[in-house]
Tab-separated table of C-alpha atoms and ligand atoms in Angstrom:
chain	number	residue	atom	x	y	z
E	34	UNK	CA	1.851	0.636	-13.325
E	35	UNK	CA	3.753	0.442	-16.577
E	36	UNK	CA	1.888	-1.983	-18.841
E	37	UNK	CA	-1.389	-0.451	-19.921
E	38	UNK	CA	-4.417	-2.594	-19.161
E	39	UNK	CA	-6.090	-3.141	-22.529
E	40	UNK	CA	-8.916	-4.011	-22.962
E	41	UNK	CA	-9.766	-1.846	-20.003
E	42	UNK	CA	-12.730	-3.133	-18.019
E	43	UNK	CA	-14.391	-0.517	-15.832
E	44	UNK	CA	-17.201	-1.036	-13.342
E	45	UNK	CA	-19.373	2.066	-13.253
E	46	UNK	CA	-21.330	2.885	-10.109
E	47	UNK	CA	-23.303	6.090	-10.627
E	48	UNK	CA	-24.715	5.856	-7.110
E	49	UNK	CA	-26.932	8.517	-5.581
E	50	UNK	CA	-28.141	12.035	-6.300
E	51	UNK	CA	-26.011	13.783	-8.890
E	52	UNK	CA	-23.579	10.833	-9.008
E	53	UNK	CA	-25.057	9.316	-12.190
E	54	UNK	CA	-25.055	12.718	-13.962
E	55	UNK	CA	-21.398	13.439	-13.357
E	56	UNK	CA	-20.365	9.853	-14.074
E	57	UNK	CA	-22.199	10.021	-17.420
E	58	UNK	CA	-19.911	12.904	-18.431
E	59	UNK	CA	-16.814	11.062	-17.211
E	60	UNK	CA	-17.876	8.053	-19.291
E	61	UNK	CA	-18.444	10.317	-22.294
E	62	UNK	CA	-14.881	11.604	-21.974
E	63	UNK	CA	-13.479	8.105	-21.395
E	64	UNK	CA	-15.131	6.823	-24.549
E	65	UNK	CA	-13.820	9.748	-26.580
E	66	UNK	CA	-10.253	9.490	-25.334
E	67	UNK	CA	-10.296	5.707	-25.698
E	68	UNK	CA	-11.139	6.100	-29.349
E	69	UNK	CA	-8.392	8.670	-29.867
E	70	UNK	CA	-5.773	6.601	-28.054
E	71	UNK	CA	-6.768	3.134	-29.210
E	72	UNK	CA	-7.959	1.861	-25.861
E	73	UNK	CA	-10.582	-0.836	-25.872
E	74	UNK	CA	-13.130	-0.002	-23.189
E	75	UNK	CA	-15.507	-2.441	-21.563
E	76	UNK	CA	-17.918	-0.611	-19.291
E	77	UNK	CA	-20.402	-2.257	-17.030
E	78	UNK	CA	-22.928	-0.436	-14.870
E	79	UNK	CA	-23.754	-1.533	-11.346
E	80	UNK	CA	-26.889	-0.513	-9.516
E	81	UNK	CA	-25.736	0.297	-5.994
E	82	UNK	CA	-26.590	3.088	-3.579
E	83	UNK	CA	-29.508	4.561	-1.688
E	84	UNK	CA	-32.227	3.699	-4.219
E	85	UNK	CA	-31.306	0.037	-4.279
E	86	UNK	CA	-31.101	-0.036	-0.496
E	87	UNK	CA	-34.558	1.507	-0.132
E	88	UNK	CA	-35.980	-0.857	-2.747
E	89	UNK	CA	-34.368	-4.119	-1.606
E	90	UNK	CA	-32.558	-3.549	1.692
E	91	UNK	CA	-29.285	-4.519	0.002
E	92	UNK	CA	-26.207	-2.346	0.329
E	93	UNK	CA	-23.399	-4.470	-1.113
E	94	UNK	CA	-24.598	-7.994	-1.909
E	95	UNK	CA	-21.842	-10.619	-1.897
E	96	UNK	CA	-22.358	-11.643	-5.544
E	97	UNK	CA	-22.028	-8.006	-6.633
E	98	UNK	CA	-18.834	-7.680	-4.623
E	99	UNK	CA	-17.446	-10.821	-6.281
E	100	UNK	CA	-18.304	-9.378	-9.705
E	101	UNK	CA	-16.661	-6.070	-8.914
E	102	UNK	CA	-13.557	-7.954	-7.850
E	103	UNK	CA	-12.965	-9.012	-11.451
E	104	UNK	CA	-12.508	-5.362	-12.526
E	105	UNK	CA	-9.216	-3.466	-12.219
E	106	UNK	CA	-11.097	-0.190	-11.818
E	107	UNK	CA	-14.356	1.179	-10.483
E	108	UNK	CA	-15.655	4.613	-11.410
E	109	UNK	CA	-17.894	5.839	-8.616
E	110	UNK	CA	-20.252	8.832	-8.719
E	111	UNK	CA	-21.495	9.551	-5.207
E	112	UNK	CA	-22.950	7.761	-2.228
E	113	UNK	CA	-25.497	9.358	0.135
E	114	UNK	CA	-29.286	9.486	0.082
E	115	UNK	CA	-31.527	11.881	2.065
E	116	UNK	CA	-33.919	9.036	3.032
E	117	UNK	CA	-31.208	6.693	4.289
E	118	UNK	CA	-29.879	7.270	7.810
E	119	UNK	CA	-26.230	8.419	7.949
E	120	UNK	CA	-23.667	5.656	8.116
E	121	UNK	CA	-25.532	2.876	6.316
E	122	UNK	CA	-24.282	3.691	2.833
E	123	UNK	CA	-21.034	5.320	3.917
E	124	UNK	CA	-19.937	2.385	6.046
E	125	UNK	CA	-21.832	-0.339	4.203
E	126	UNK	CA	-20.824	0.599	0.698
E	127	UNK	CA	-18.078	3.201	0.308
E	128	UNK	CA	-15.912	2.116	3.233
E	129	UNK	CA	-16.650	-1.577	2.594
E	130	UNK	CA	-15.349	-1.214	-0.938
E	131	UNK	CA	-12.245	0.610	0.275
E	132	UNK	CA	-11.560	-1.950	3.007
E	133	UNK	CA	-12.503	-5.187	1.276
E	134	UNK	CA	-10.534	-4.284	-1.847
E	135	UNK	CA	-7.705	-3.207	0.474
E	136	UNK	CA	-7.452	0.142	-1.298
E	137	UNK	CA	-4.889	1.346	1.162
E	138	UNK	CA	-3.960	4.515	-0.695
E	139	UNK	CA	-6.342	7.429	-0.992
E	140	UNK	CA	-4.685	9.768	-3.468
E	141	UNK	CA	-5.932	13.325	-3.699
E	142	UNK	CA	-4.197	15.677	-6.088
E	143	UNK	CA	-4.618	19.331	-5.184
E	144	UNK	CA	-4.089	21.394	-8.283
E	145	UNK	CA	-5.523	24.780	-9.093
E	146	UNK	CA	-6.436	24.609	-12.763
E	147	UNK	CA	-6.115	27.696	-14.957
E	148	UNK	CA	-9.160	29.953	-14.789
E	149	UNK	CA	-10.347	28.462	-11.500
E	150	UNK	CA	-10.910	30.784	-8.575
E	151	UNK	CA	-9.253	30.043	-5.245
E	152	UNK	CA	-10.337	31.709	-2.007
E	153	UNK	CA	-6.634	32.228	-1.199
E	154	UNK	CA	-5.709	35.823	-1.993
E	155	UNK	CA	-2.658	36.238	-4.183
E	156	UNK	CA	-2.222	32.532	-4.976
E	157	UNK	CA	-2.364	31.034	-8.458
E	158	UNK	CA	-1.885	27.715	-10.274
E	159	UNK	CA	1.877	27.795	-9.639
E	160	UNK	CA	1.306	27.985	-5.884
E	161	UNK	CA	-1.360	25.335	-5.483
E	162	UNK	CA	-0.025	22.069	-6.833
E	163	UNK	CA	0.507	19.279	-4.345
E	164	UNK	CA	-0.783	15.812	-3.580
E	165	UNK	CA	-2.136	14.252	-0.401
E	166	UNK	CA	-1.553	10.530	0.143
E	167	UNK	CA	-4.090	9.470	2.758
E	168	UNK	CA	-3.927	6.052	4.412
E	169	UNK	CA	-7.293	4.488	3.611
E	170	UNK	CA	-7.891	1.353	5.702
E	171	UNK	CA	-7.076	2.028	9.364
E	172	UNK	CA	-7.293	4.702	12.080
E	173	UNK	CA	-10.678	5.735	13.512
E	174	UNK	CA	-12.255	4.430	10.316
E	175	UNK	CA	-11.631	0.802	11.331
E	176	UNK	CA	-14.991	0.772	13.105
E	177	UNK	CA	-13.677	-0.676	16.370
E	178	UNK	CA	-15.689	0.401	19.373
E	179	UNK	CA	-18.895	0.071	21.251
E	180	UNK	CA	-21.329	1.442	23.777
E	181	UNK	CA	-21.778	0.759	27.442
E	182	UNK	CA	-25.058	1.644	29.143
E	183	UNK	CA	-26.361	3.077	25.881
E	184	UNK	CA	-29.139	5.595	26.236
E	185	UNK	CA	-28.600	6.101	29.952
E	186	UNK	CA	-27.010	9.101	31.687
E	187	UNK	CA	-23.996	6.858	32.382
E	188	UNK	CA	-23.433	6.041	28.741
E	189	UNK	CA	-19.911	5.373	27.537
E	190	UNK	CA	-18.923	5.316	23.856
E	191	UNK	CA	-15.577	4.044	22.672
E	192	UNK	CA	-14.142	4.427	19.169
E	193	UNK	CA	-10.633	3.116	18.783
E	194	UNK	CA	-8.019	4.264	16.297
E	195	UNK	CA	-6.099	1.326	14.821
E	196	UNK	CA	-2.582	1.808	13.456
E	197	UNK	CA	-0.479	-1.130	12.318
E	198	UNK	CA	3.156	-1.261	11.291
E	199	UNK	CA	2.184	-2.951	8.046
E	200	UNK	CA	-0.579	-0.430	7.371
E	201	UNK	CA	1.507	2.678	7.862
E	202	UNK	CA	4.643	1.267	6.275
E	203	UNK	CA	2.998	0.320	2.989
E	204	UNK	CA	1.352	3.722	2.757
E	205	UNK	CA	4.519	5.640	3.646
E	206	UNK	CA	6.627	3.603	1.215
E	207	UNK	CA	4.092	4.170	-1.567
E	208	UNK	CA	4.204	7.929	-0.812
E	209	UNK	CA	8.012	7.984	-1.096
E	210	UNK	CA	7.840	6.152	-4.426
E	211	UNK	CA	5.150	8.536	-5.629
E	212	UNK	CA	7.179	11.604	-4.599
E	213	UNK	CA	10.152	10.266	-6.547
E	214	UNK	CA	8.051	9.510	-9.617
E	215	UNK	CA	6.284	12.888	-9.472
E	216	UNK	CA	9.735	14.434	-9.601
E	217	UNK	CA	8.763	17.990	-8.649
E	218	UNK	CA	10.041	19.421	-5.365
E	219	UNK	CA	10.889	15.897	-4.210
E	220	UNK	CA	9.640	16.747	-0.741
E	221	UNK	CA	7.483	14.444	1.370
E	222	UNK	CA	5.813	15.877	4.466
E	223	UNK	CA	4.413	13.590	7.132
E	224	UNK	CA	1.309	15.124	8.704
E	225	UNK	CA	0.263	13.678	12.067
E	226	UNK	CA	-0.075	14.675	15.716
E	227	UNK	CA	2.879	13.108	17.500
E	228	UNK	CA	2.665	15.550	20.411
E	229	UNK	CA	-0.697	14.140	21.528
E	230	UNK	CA	-1.169	10.756	19.841
E	231	UNK	CA	1.998	9.487	21.446
E	232	UNK	CA	1.423	5.812	20.610
E	233	UNK	CA	-0.250	5.562	17.220
E	234	UNK	CA	1.490	8.503	15.633
E	235	UNK	CA	4.785	7.568	17.228
E	236	UNK	CA	4.524	4.382	15.167
E	237	UNK	CA	3.924	6.490	12.071
E	238	UNK	CA	6.836	8.779	12.920
E	239	UNK	CA	9.314	5.961	13.519
E	240	UNK	CA	8.228	4.140	10.377
E	241	UNK	CA	8.529	7.342	8.351
E	242	UNK	CA	12.088	7.897	9.612
E	243	UNK	CA	13.088	4.327	8.815
E	244	UNK	CA	11.617	4.229	5.321
E	245	UNK	CA	13.116	7.684	4.597
E	246	UNK	CA	16.611	6.169	4.812
E	247	UNK	CA	15.840	4.200	1.656
E	248	UNK	CA	15.054	7.445	-0.205
E	249	UNK	CA	18.020	9.787	0.239
E	250	UNK	CA	16.915	11.769	-2.835
E	251	UNK	CA	13.645	12.776	-1.136
E	252	UNK	CA	13.636	15.664	1.313
E	253	UNK	CA	11.468	14.870	4.321
E	254	UNK	CA	9.551	17.107	6.682
E	255	UNK	CA	7.006	16.769	9.459
E	256	UNK	CA	3.984	18.960	10.306
E	257	UNK	CA	1.501	18.583	13.086
E	258	UNK	CA	-1.922	18.467	11.476
E	259	UNK	CA	-3.093	21.740	13.023
E	260	UNK	CA	-0.037	23.565	11.736
E	261	UNK	CA	-0.532	21.951	8.336
E	262	UNK	CA	-4.006	23.535	8.114
E	263	UNK	CA	-2.462	26.902	8.790
E	264	UNK	CA	0.321	26.520	6.237
E	265	UNK	CA	-1.911	25.050	3.595
E	266	UNK	CA	-3.766	28.355	3.623
E	267	UNK	CA	-0.762	30.631	4.121
E	268	UNK	CA	1.939	28.883	2.045
E	269	UNK	CA	0.416	26.119	-0.096
E	270	UNK	CA	3.404	26.407	-2.442
E	271	UNK	CA	5.558	24.779	0.223
E	272	UNK	CA	3.918	21.391	-0.241
E	273	UNK	CA	4.806	18.757	-2.793
E	274	UNK	CA	3.510	15.468	-1.382
E	275	UNK	CA	1.868	14.998	2.016
E	276	UNK	CA	1.430	11.568	3.603
E	277	UNK	CA	-1.038	11.276	6.450
E	278	UNK	CA	-3.367	9.099	8.485
E	279	UNK	CA	-6.919	8.292	7.424
E	280	UNK	CA	-8.869	10.668	9.683
E	281	UNK	CA	-6.555	13.644	9.296
E	282	UNK	CA	-6.373	12.934	5.584
E	283	UNK	CA	-10.151	13.106	5.367
E	284	UNK	CA	-10.193	16.518	7.007
E	285	UNK	CA	-7.223	18.210	5.365
E	286	UNK	CA	-8.304	17.096	1.888
E	287	UNK	CA	-11.569	19.007	2.254
E	288	UNK	CA	-9.558	22.106	3.114
E	289	UNK	CA	-7.308	21.310	0.156
E	290	UNK	CA	-10.308	20.824	-2.149
E	291	UNK	CA	-11.591	24.290	-1.327
E	292	UNK	CA	-8.282	25.965	-2.134
E	293	UNK	CA	-8.195	24.193	-5.506
E	294	UNK	CA	-11.637	25.529	-6.413
E	295	UNK	CA	-14.088	23.344	-4.522
E	296	UNK	CA	-15.863	20.011	-4.749
E	297	UNK	CA	-16.686	20.572	-8.397
E	298	UNK	CA	-13.078	19.972	-9.369
E	299	UNK	CA	-11.540	17.795	-6.631
E	300	UNK	CA	-11.034	14.127	-7.493
E	301	UNK	CA	-9.636	11.188	-5.591
E	302	UNK	CA	-8.428	7.655	-6.142
E	303	UNK	CA	-8.699	4.714	-3.758
E	304	UNK	CA	-5.842	2.538	-4.864
E	305	UNK	CA	-4.888	-1.055	-4.263
E	306	UNK	CA	-1.406	-0.945	-5.787
E	307	UNK	CA	-0.931	-4.719	-5.779
E	308	UNK	CA	-1.083	-6.683	-9.053
E	309	UNK	CA	-4.662	-7.710	-9.760
E	310	UNK	CA	-6.030	-5.204	-7.227
E	311	UNK	CA	-9.291	-3.341	-7.744
E	312	UNK	CA	-8.988	0.430	-7.415
E	313	UNK	CA	-11.766	3.001	-7.278
E	314	UNK	CA	-11.929	6.534	-8.631
E	315	UNK	CA	-14.383	9.174	-7.481
E	316	UNK	CA	-15.154	12.869	-7.453
E	317	UNK	CA	-14.698	14.098	-3.889
E	318	UNK	CA	-18.064	15.823	-3.723
E	319	UNK	CA	-21.149	14.152	-2.336
E	320	UNK	CA	-24.481	13.290	-3.927
E	321	UNK	CA	-25.764	16.910	-3.724
E	322	UNK	CA	-29.479	15.891	-3.655
E	323	UNK	CA	-30.757	19.425	-4.179
E	324	UNK	CA	-29.114	19.602	-7.614
E	325	UNK	CA	-30.194	16.147	-8.768
E	326	UNK	CA	-31.465	15.975	-12.338
E	327	UNK	CA	-31.076	19.716	-12.933
E	328	UNK	CA	-27.984	19.604	-15.128
E	329	UNK	CA	-26.356	22.134	-12.791
E	330	UNK	CA	-23.678	20.042	-11.147
E	331	UNK	CA	-20.033	20.307	-12.195
E	332	UNK	CA	-18.716	17.110	-13.813
E	333	UNK	CA	-15.054	18.236	-13.885
E	334	UNK	CA	-14.171	16.318	-10.696
E	335	UNK	CA	-15.666	13.109	-12.106
E	336	UNK	CA	-13.831	13.653	-15.388
E	337	UNK	CA	-10.597	14.241	-13.447
E	338	UNK	CA	-11.280	10.982	-11.561
E	339	UNK	CA	-11.548	9.231	-14.926
E	340	UNK	CA	-8.165	10.777	-15.786
E	341	UNK	CA	-6.709	9.287	-12.601
E	342	UNK	CA	-8.214	5.937	-13.573
E	343	UNK	CA	-6.450	6.090	-16.926
E	344	UNK	CA	-3.156	6.992	-15.308
E	345	UNK	CA	-3.421	4.196	-12.766
E	346	UNK	CA	-4.236	1.595	-15.397
E	347	UNK	CA	-1.135	2.552	-17.387
E	348	UNK	CA	-2.765	4.797	-19.987
E	349	UNK	CA	-0.586	7.745	-19.156
E	350	UNK	CA	-0.860	9.531	-22.480
E	351	UNK	CA	-4.643	9.313	-22.398
E	352	UNK	CA	-4.635	10.580	-18.811
E	353	UNK	CA	-2.441	13.510	-19.781
E	354	UNK	CA	-4.777	14.290	-22.625
E	355	UNK	CA	-7.799	14.355	-20.314
E	356	UNK	CA	-5.943	16.599	-17.861
E	357	UNK	CA	-4.982	19.031	-20.580
E	358	UNK	CA	-8.502	19.066	-22.000
E	359	UNK	CA	-9.908	19.840	-18.543
E	360	UNK	CA	-7.512	22.768	-18.257
E	361	UNK	CA	-8.546	24.153	-21.636
E	362	UNK	CA	-12.181	24.052	-20.536
E	363	UNK	CA	-11.630	25.598	-17.092
E	364	UNK	CA	-9.191	28.129	-18.496
E	365	UNK	CA	-11.067	29.305	-21.567
E	366	UNK	CA	-14.728	28.298	-21.271
E	367	UNK	CA	-16.259	27.881	-17.840
E	368	UNK	CA	-17.372	30.949	-15.911
E	369	UNK	CA	-17.187	29.298	-12.519
E	370	UNK	CA	-16.732	25.874	-10.966
E	371	UNK	CA	-19.773	26.265	-8.710
E	372	UNK	CA	-22.945	24.281	-9.423
E	373	UNK	CA	-25.377	26.327	-11.520
E	374	UNK	CA	-22.802	29.041	-12.222
E	375	UNK	CA	-20.656	27.298	-14.794
E	376	UNK	CA	-22.194	29.094	-17.776
E	377	UNK	CA	-22.972	25.622	-19.161
E	378	UNK	CA	-24.995	22.581	-18.186
E	379	UNK	CA	-23.400	19.435	-16.799
E	380	UNK	CA	-23.617	17.740	-20.149
E	381	UNK	CA	-22.303	20.760	-22.068
E	382	UNK	CA	-19.196	20.784	-19.867
E	383	UNK	CA	-18.668	17.118	-20.789
E	384	UNK	CA	-19.030	18.004	-24.462
E	385	UNK	CA	-16.510	20.823	-24.110
E	386	UNK	CA	-13.950	18.466	-22.593
E	387	UNK	CA	-14.497	15.986	-25.438
E	388	UNK	CA	-14.028	18.811	-27.943
E	389	UNK	CA	-10.846	19.930	-26.186
E	390	UNK	CA	-9.444	16.385	-26.352
E	391	UNK	CA	-9.031	16.980	-30.048
E	392	UNK	CA	-6.976	20.144	-29.465
E	393	UNK	CA	-4.286	18.479	-27.372
Z	508	LIG	C1	-14.363	11.054	1.766
Z	508	LIG	C2	-15.700	11.029	2.449
Z	508	LIG	C3	-15.856	9.697	3.170
Z	508	LIG	C4	-14.729	9.589	4.176
Z	508	LIG	C5	-17.218	9.502	3.856
Z	508	LIG	C6	-18.379	9.690	2.902
Z	508	LIG	C7	-17.316	8.156	4.536
Z	508	LIG	O1	-15.822	12.097	3.331
Z	508	LIG	O2	-14.174	10.288	0.813
Z	508	LIG	O3	-13.500	11.829	2.174
Z	508	LIG	O4	-14.857	10.054	5.308
Z	508	LIG	O5	-13.689	9.036	3.813
Z	509	LIG	MN1	-14.096	13.390	3.357
């Protein structure tokens, strides 16, 4: 996106557990950088998540969805409540938002910030700097399936992976464009499992080959997903941009998050790249109920998600400023990225990032 969206309207969904705490720090940083960069912010909070569901039985009411649709960006804290059975909020809220807004790109930058510890021996910030582009609307996530003879010894359960030409092509093409724009190693690696998923991933493979012809300046490669897990640990420096299917993308980005310092720092964007689309930005970590209200949770991932929001809405200088401020704080202030071990409270980390905004 080239033209910055200004005024910038942002829907804020704190959500469950520690979600509201980390989002509050991201909002603090957004307000500060908006003032420095002359961005007019219009924030609106939405009450969605486990508490609302338990109170009213509503997960994503239609009128709320229609309201959200008028925003170019949503900042989301976390979804997941200990008293709500698994699946209700994940499928009913998070995945509904991704699907109904057709946020077909799930972008997950994997960058080891200065001062952040990685469990990979001998690897530093120069080695861990790549991006995963995860398809975000199809695959096993489509929710196609059913039971036969449920609850009996003869039970059958079917869960079907959906792959469409349109779905993989738009994601692959976006990944090529992104690799070109990122302008680093200019290498795009397709991660799939063509040796076993000989229909669905054959479609991905053929589409990847075809689209690649339009991008002669981008070097292409292919890894089976199991091998990718191995290399991500052994040689993370090999990767520049990875494009992959929804389910594999889910799994490998948790591995990737750990090598970049954990859930406290890993952020992601659910992007609808089309004009007028609504995109959603979130820390990758969950609602972490045991830390709720203690001021122990790390807000860096949420702040980084706000940085991605700024970049996506065309405020590239502001985004850069947030990214640099984060790196000052991780590199010179924080003791650790783990909850309760940061050397600061959640809100103090937010304050430090705001302070660092003025130094960049
Ligand atoms: C993620 C999460 C979600 C997913 C869950 C909460 C549905 O793990 O954003 O990676 O599987 O996509
Ligand atoms: Mn996940």
